[in-house]
CSV table of C-alpha atoms in Angstrom, one decimal:
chain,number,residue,atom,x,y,z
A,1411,UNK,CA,0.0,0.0,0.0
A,1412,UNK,CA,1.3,3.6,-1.0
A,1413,UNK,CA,2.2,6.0,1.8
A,1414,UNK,CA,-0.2,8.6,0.0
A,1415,UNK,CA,-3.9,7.7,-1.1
A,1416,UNK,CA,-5.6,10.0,-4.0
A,1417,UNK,CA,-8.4,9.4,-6.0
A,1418,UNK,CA,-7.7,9.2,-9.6
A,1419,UNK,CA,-11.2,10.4,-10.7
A,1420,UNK,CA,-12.0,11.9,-13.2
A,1421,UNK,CA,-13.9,14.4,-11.3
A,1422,UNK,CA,-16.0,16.6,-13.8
A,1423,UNK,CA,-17.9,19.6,-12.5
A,1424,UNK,CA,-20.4,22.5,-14.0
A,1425,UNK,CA,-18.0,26.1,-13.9
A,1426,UNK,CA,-18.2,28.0,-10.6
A,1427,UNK,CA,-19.0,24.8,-8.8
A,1428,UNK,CA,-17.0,24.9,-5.5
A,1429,UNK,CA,-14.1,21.4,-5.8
A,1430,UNK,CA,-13.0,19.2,-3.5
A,1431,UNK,CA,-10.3,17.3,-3.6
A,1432,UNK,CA,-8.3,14.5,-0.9
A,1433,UNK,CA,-5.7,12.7,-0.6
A,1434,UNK,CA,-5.1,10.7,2.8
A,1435,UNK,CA,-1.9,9.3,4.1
A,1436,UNK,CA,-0.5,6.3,6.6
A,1437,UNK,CA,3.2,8.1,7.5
A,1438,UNK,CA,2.3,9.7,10.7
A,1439,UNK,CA,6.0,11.8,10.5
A,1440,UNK,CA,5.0,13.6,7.1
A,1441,UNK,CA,4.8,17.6,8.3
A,1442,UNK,CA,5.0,19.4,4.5
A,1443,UNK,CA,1.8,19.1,2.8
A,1444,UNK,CA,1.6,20.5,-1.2
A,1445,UNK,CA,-0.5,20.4,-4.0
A,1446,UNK,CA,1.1,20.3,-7.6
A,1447,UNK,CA,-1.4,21.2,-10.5
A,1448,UNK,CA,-0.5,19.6,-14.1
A,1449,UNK,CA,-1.7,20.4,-17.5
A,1450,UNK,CA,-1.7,18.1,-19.7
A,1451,UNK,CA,1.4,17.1,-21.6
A,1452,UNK,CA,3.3,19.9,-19.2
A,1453,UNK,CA,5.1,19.5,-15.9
A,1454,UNK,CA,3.5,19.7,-12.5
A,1455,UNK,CA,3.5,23.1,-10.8
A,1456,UNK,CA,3.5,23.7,-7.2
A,1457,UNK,CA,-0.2,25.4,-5.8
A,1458,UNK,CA,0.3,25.8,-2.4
A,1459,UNK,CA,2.2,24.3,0.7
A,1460,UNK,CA,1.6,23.8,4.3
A,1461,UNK,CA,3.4,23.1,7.7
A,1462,UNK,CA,1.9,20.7,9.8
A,1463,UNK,CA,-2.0,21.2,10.5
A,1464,UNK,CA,-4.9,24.0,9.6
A,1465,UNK,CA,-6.3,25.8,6.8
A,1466,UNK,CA,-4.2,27.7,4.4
A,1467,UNK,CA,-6.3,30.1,1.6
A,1468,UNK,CA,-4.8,31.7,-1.5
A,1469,UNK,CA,-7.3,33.2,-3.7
A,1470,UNK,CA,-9.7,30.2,-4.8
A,1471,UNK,CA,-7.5,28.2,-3.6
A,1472,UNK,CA,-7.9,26.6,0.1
A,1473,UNK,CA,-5.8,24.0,1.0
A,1474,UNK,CA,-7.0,21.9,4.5
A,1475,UNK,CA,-4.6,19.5,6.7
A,1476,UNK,CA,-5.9,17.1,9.6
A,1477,UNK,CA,-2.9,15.8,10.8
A,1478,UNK,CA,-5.3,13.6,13.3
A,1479,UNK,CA,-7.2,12.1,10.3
A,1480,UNK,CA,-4.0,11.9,8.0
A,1481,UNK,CA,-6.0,13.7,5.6
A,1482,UNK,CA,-5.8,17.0,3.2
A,1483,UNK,CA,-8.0,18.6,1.3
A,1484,UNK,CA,-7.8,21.0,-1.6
A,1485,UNK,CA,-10.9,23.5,-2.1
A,1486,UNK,CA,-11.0,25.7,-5.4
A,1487,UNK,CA,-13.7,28.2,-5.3
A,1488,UNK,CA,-15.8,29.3,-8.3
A,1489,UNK,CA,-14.0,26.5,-10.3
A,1490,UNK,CA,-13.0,27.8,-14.3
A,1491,UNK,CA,-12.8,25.7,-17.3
A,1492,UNK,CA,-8.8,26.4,-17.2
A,1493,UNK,CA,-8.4,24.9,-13.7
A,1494,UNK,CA,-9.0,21.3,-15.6
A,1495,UNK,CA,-6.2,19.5,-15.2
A,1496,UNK,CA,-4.6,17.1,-12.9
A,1497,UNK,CA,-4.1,17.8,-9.4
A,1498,UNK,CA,-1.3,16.0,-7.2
A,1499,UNK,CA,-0.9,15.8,-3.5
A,1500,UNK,CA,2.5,15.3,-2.4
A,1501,UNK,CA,4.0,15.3,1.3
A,1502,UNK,CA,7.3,14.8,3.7
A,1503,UNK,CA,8.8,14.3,7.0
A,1504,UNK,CA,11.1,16.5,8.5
A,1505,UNK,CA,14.7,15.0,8.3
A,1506,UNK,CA,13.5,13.0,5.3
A,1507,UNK,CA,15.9,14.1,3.1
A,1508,UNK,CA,14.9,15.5,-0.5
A,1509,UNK,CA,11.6,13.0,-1.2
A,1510,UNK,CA,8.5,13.7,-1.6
A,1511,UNK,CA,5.8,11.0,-1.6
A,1512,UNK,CA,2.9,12.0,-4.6
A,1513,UNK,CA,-0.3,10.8,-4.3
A,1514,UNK,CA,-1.5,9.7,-8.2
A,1515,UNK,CA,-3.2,12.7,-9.1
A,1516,UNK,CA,-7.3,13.7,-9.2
A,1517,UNK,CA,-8.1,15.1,-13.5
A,1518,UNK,CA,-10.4,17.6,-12.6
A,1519,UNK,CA,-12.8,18.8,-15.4
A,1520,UNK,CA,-14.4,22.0,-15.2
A,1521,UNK,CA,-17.1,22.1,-18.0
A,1522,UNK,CA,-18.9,25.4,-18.9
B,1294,UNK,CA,14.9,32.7,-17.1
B,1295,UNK,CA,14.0,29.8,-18.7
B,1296,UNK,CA,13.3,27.9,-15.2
B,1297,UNK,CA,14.2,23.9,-15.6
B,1298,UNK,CA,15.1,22.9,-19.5
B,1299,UNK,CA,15.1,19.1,-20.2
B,1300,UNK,CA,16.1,17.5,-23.5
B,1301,UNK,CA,15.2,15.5,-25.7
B,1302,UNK,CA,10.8,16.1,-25.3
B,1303,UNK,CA,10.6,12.8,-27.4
B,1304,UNK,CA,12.5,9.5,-27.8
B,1305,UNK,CA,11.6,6.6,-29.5
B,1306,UNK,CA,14.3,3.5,-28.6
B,1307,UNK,CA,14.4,0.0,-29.4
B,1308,UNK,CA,15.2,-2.4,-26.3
B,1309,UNK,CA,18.8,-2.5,-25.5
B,1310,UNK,CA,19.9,0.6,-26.6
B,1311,UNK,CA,21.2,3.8,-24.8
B,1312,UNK,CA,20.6,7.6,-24.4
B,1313,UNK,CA,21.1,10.3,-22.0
B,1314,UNK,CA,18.1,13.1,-20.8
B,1315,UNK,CA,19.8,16.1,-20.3
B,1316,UNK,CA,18.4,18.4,-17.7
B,1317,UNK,CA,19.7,22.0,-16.8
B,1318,UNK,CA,18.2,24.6,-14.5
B,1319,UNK,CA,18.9,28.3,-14.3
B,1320,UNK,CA,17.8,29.1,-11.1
B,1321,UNK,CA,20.6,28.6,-9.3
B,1322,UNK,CA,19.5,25.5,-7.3
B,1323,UNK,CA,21.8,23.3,-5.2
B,1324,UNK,CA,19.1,20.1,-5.5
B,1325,UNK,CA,17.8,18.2,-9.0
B,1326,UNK,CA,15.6,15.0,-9.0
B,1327,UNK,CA,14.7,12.7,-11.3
B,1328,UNK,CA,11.0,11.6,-11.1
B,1329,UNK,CA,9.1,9.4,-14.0
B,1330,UNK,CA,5.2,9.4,-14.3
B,1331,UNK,CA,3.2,6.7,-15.4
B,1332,UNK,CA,-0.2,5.6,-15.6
B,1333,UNK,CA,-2.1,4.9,-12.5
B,1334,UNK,CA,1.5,5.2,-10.9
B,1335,UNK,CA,1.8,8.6,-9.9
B,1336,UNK,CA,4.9,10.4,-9.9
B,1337,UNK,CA,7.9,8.1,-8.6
B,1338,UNK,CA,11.7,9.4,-7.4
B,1339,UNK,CA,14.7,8.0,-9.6
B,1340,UNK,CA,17.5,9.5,-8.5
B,1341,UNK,CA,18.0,12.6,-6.5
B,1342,UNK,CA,21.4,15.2,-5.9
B,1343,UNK,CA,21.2,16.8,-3.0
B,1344,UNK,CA,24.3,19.3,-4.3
B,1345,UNK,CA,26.5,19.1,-6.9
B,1346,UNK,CA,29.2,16.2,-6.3
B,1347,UNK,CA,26.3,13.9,-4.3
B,1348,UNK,CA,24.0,11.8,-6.0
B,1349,UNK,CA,21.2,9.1,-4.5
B,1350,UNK,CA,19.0,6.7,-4.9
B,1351,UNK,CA,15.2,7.1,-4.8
B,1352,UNK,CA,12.4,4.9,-5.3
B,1353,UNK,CA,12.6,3.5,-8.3
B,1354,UNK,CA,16.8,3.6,-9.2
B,1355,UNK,CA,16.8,0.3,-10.9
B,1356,UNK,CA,17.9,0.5,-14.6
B,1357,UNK,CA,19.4,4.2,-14.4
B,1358,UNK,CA,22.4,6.0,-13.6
B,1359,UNK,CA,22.7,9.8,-13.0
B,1360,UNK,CA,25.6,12.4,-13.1
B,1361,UNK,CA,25.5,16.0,-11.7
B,1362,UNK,CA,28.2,17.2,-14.6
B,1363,UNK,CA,27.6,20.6,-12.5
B,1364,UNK,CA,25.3,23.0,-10.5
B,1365,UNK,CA,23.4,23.8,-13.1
B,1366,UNK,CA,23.1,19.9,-14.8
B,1367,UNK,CA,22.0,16.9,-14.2
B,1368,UNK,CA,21.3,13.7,-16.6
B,1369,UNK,CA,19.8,10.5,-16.3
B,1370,UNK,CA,21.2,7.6,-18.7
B,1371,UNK,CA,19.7,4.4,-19.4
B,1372,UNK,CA,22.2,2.2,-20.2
B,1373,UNK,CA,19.8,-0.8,-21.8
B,1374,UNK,CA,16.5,0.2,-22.5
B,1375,UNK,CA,13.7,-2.1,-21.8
B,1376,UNK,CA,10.1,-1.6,-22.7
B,1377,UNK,CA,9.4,-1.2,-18.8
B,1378,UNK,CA,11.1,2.2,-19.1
B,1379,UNK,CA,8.6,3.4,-21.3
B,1380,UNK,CA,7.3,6.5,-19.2
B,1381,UNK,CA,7.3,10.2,-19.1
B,1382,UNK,CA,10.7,11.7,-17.5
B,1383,UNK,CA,10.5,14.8,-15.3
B,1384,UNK,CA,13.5,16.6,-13.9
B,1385,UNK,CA,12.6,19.1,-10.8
B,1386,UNK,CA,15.1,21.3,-8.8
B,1387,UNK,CA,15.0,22.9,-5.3
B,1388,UNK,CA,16.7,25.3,-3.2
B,1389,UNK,CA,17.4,25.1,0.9
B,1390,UNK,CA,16.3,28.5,1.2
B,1391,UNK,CA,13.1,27.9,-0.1
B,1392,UNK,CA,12.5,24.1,1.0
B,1393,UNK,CA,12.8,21.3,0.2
B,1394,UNK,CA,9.1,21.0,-0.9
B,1395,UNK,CA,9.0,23.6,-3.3
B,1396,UNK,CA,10.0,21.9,-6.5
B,1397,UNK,CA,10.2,23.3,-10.0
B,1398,UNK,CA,9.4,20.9,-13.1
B,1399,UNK,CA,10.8,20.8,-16.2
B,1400,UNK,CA,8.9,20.1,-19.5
B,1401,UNK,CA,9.0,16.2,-19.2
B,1402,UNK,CA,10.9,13.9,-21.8
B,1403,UNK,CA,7.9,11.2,-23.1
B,1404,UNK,CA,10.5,8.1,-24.2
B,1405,UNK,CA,8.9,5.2,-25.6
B,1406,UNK,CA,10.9,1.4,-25.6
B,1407,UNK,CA,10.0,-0.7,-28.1
């Protein structure tokens, strides 16, 4: 079993629908909690990060941590036609090193 | 700045040959991984340089051998290809002073082993 848990989807939604997306997680020592988005055909590009638990918000964007559920949340607001594309959970421990362990990745469609 | 820059963006090999990805970064970075992506799979760690002159294994190493030629560079080469290493190729860099989570991607290399 993988460290990090995401559902794959695909996760299609009506434009300005408010997303959720999850991933959940079995290391108990991970503290850094991201979310990548990825276009298709392009490399993944970091959203948003956070330290250990609580909410974090950045525009649409709010990303959620419940270090007691092992489980994260991303929320995007009024959802657009370009935020379809994948979205990938990734997380560490402090004093892992350089890895990070990424969840597969939610494809998020946004129809209009 | 052209961020992370990763070359070839398509390969076509027959089993049992060679090549080299070539991966540079302009950003000044003391860390470069190696990630590959695949279906269902998520992305998985190859090999990772922590700074230039140090080089490890991640999760999948099997198969590959990397060089940090210098800050800026850092190449993966498969020495024998096998079909298994059909995949997309990712090469990401980091910097301390802005954590270790914070990754930049390059472009991806999509090599298919035939």
């Amino acid at each position: 079993q993988k460290e990090v848990e995401q559902d794959p989807g695909p996760l299609s939604v009506p434009e300005g629908a408010i997303v959720s997306l999850n991933c959940t997680y079995s290391n108990s020592a991970f503290q850094y909690f991201m979310w990548y988005r990825q276009y298709s055909r392009k490399g993944p590009e970091l959203l948003m990060y956070t330290y250990s638990s609580g909410n974090k918000e950045d525009g649409r964007f709010t990303a959620q941590v419940d270090k007691s559920s092992k489980y994260i949340s991303l929320f995007i607001r009024d959802s657009q036609p370009s935020d379809s594309a994948t979205y990938l959970c990734a997380m560490s421990a402090l004093g892992s090193g350089y890895a990070l362990n990424f969840g597969k990745g939610t494809s998020l469609l946004v129809t209009p | 700045n052209a961020g992370v820059t990763q070359t070839p963006k398509f390969q076509v090999l027959k089993t049992g040959q060679s090549m080299t990805l070539q991966c540079a970064q302009d950003m000044n970075h003391n860390s470069m991984y190696w990630y590959r992506q695949d279906p269902g799979m998520g992305l998985r760690l190859i090999y990772y340089s922590a700074s230039e002159g140090t080089t490890d294994k991640g999760e999948v190493p099997n198969g590959y051998n990397v060089s940090r030629l210098n800050k800026r560079e850092f190449s993966l080469r498969l020495e024998s290809a096998a079909p298994s290493q059909t995949s997309v190729y990712f090469c990401a860099s980091s910097s301390p002073d802005r954590g270790v989570y914070e990754q930049y991607f390059g472009p991806g290399t999509r090599l298919t082993v035939t």
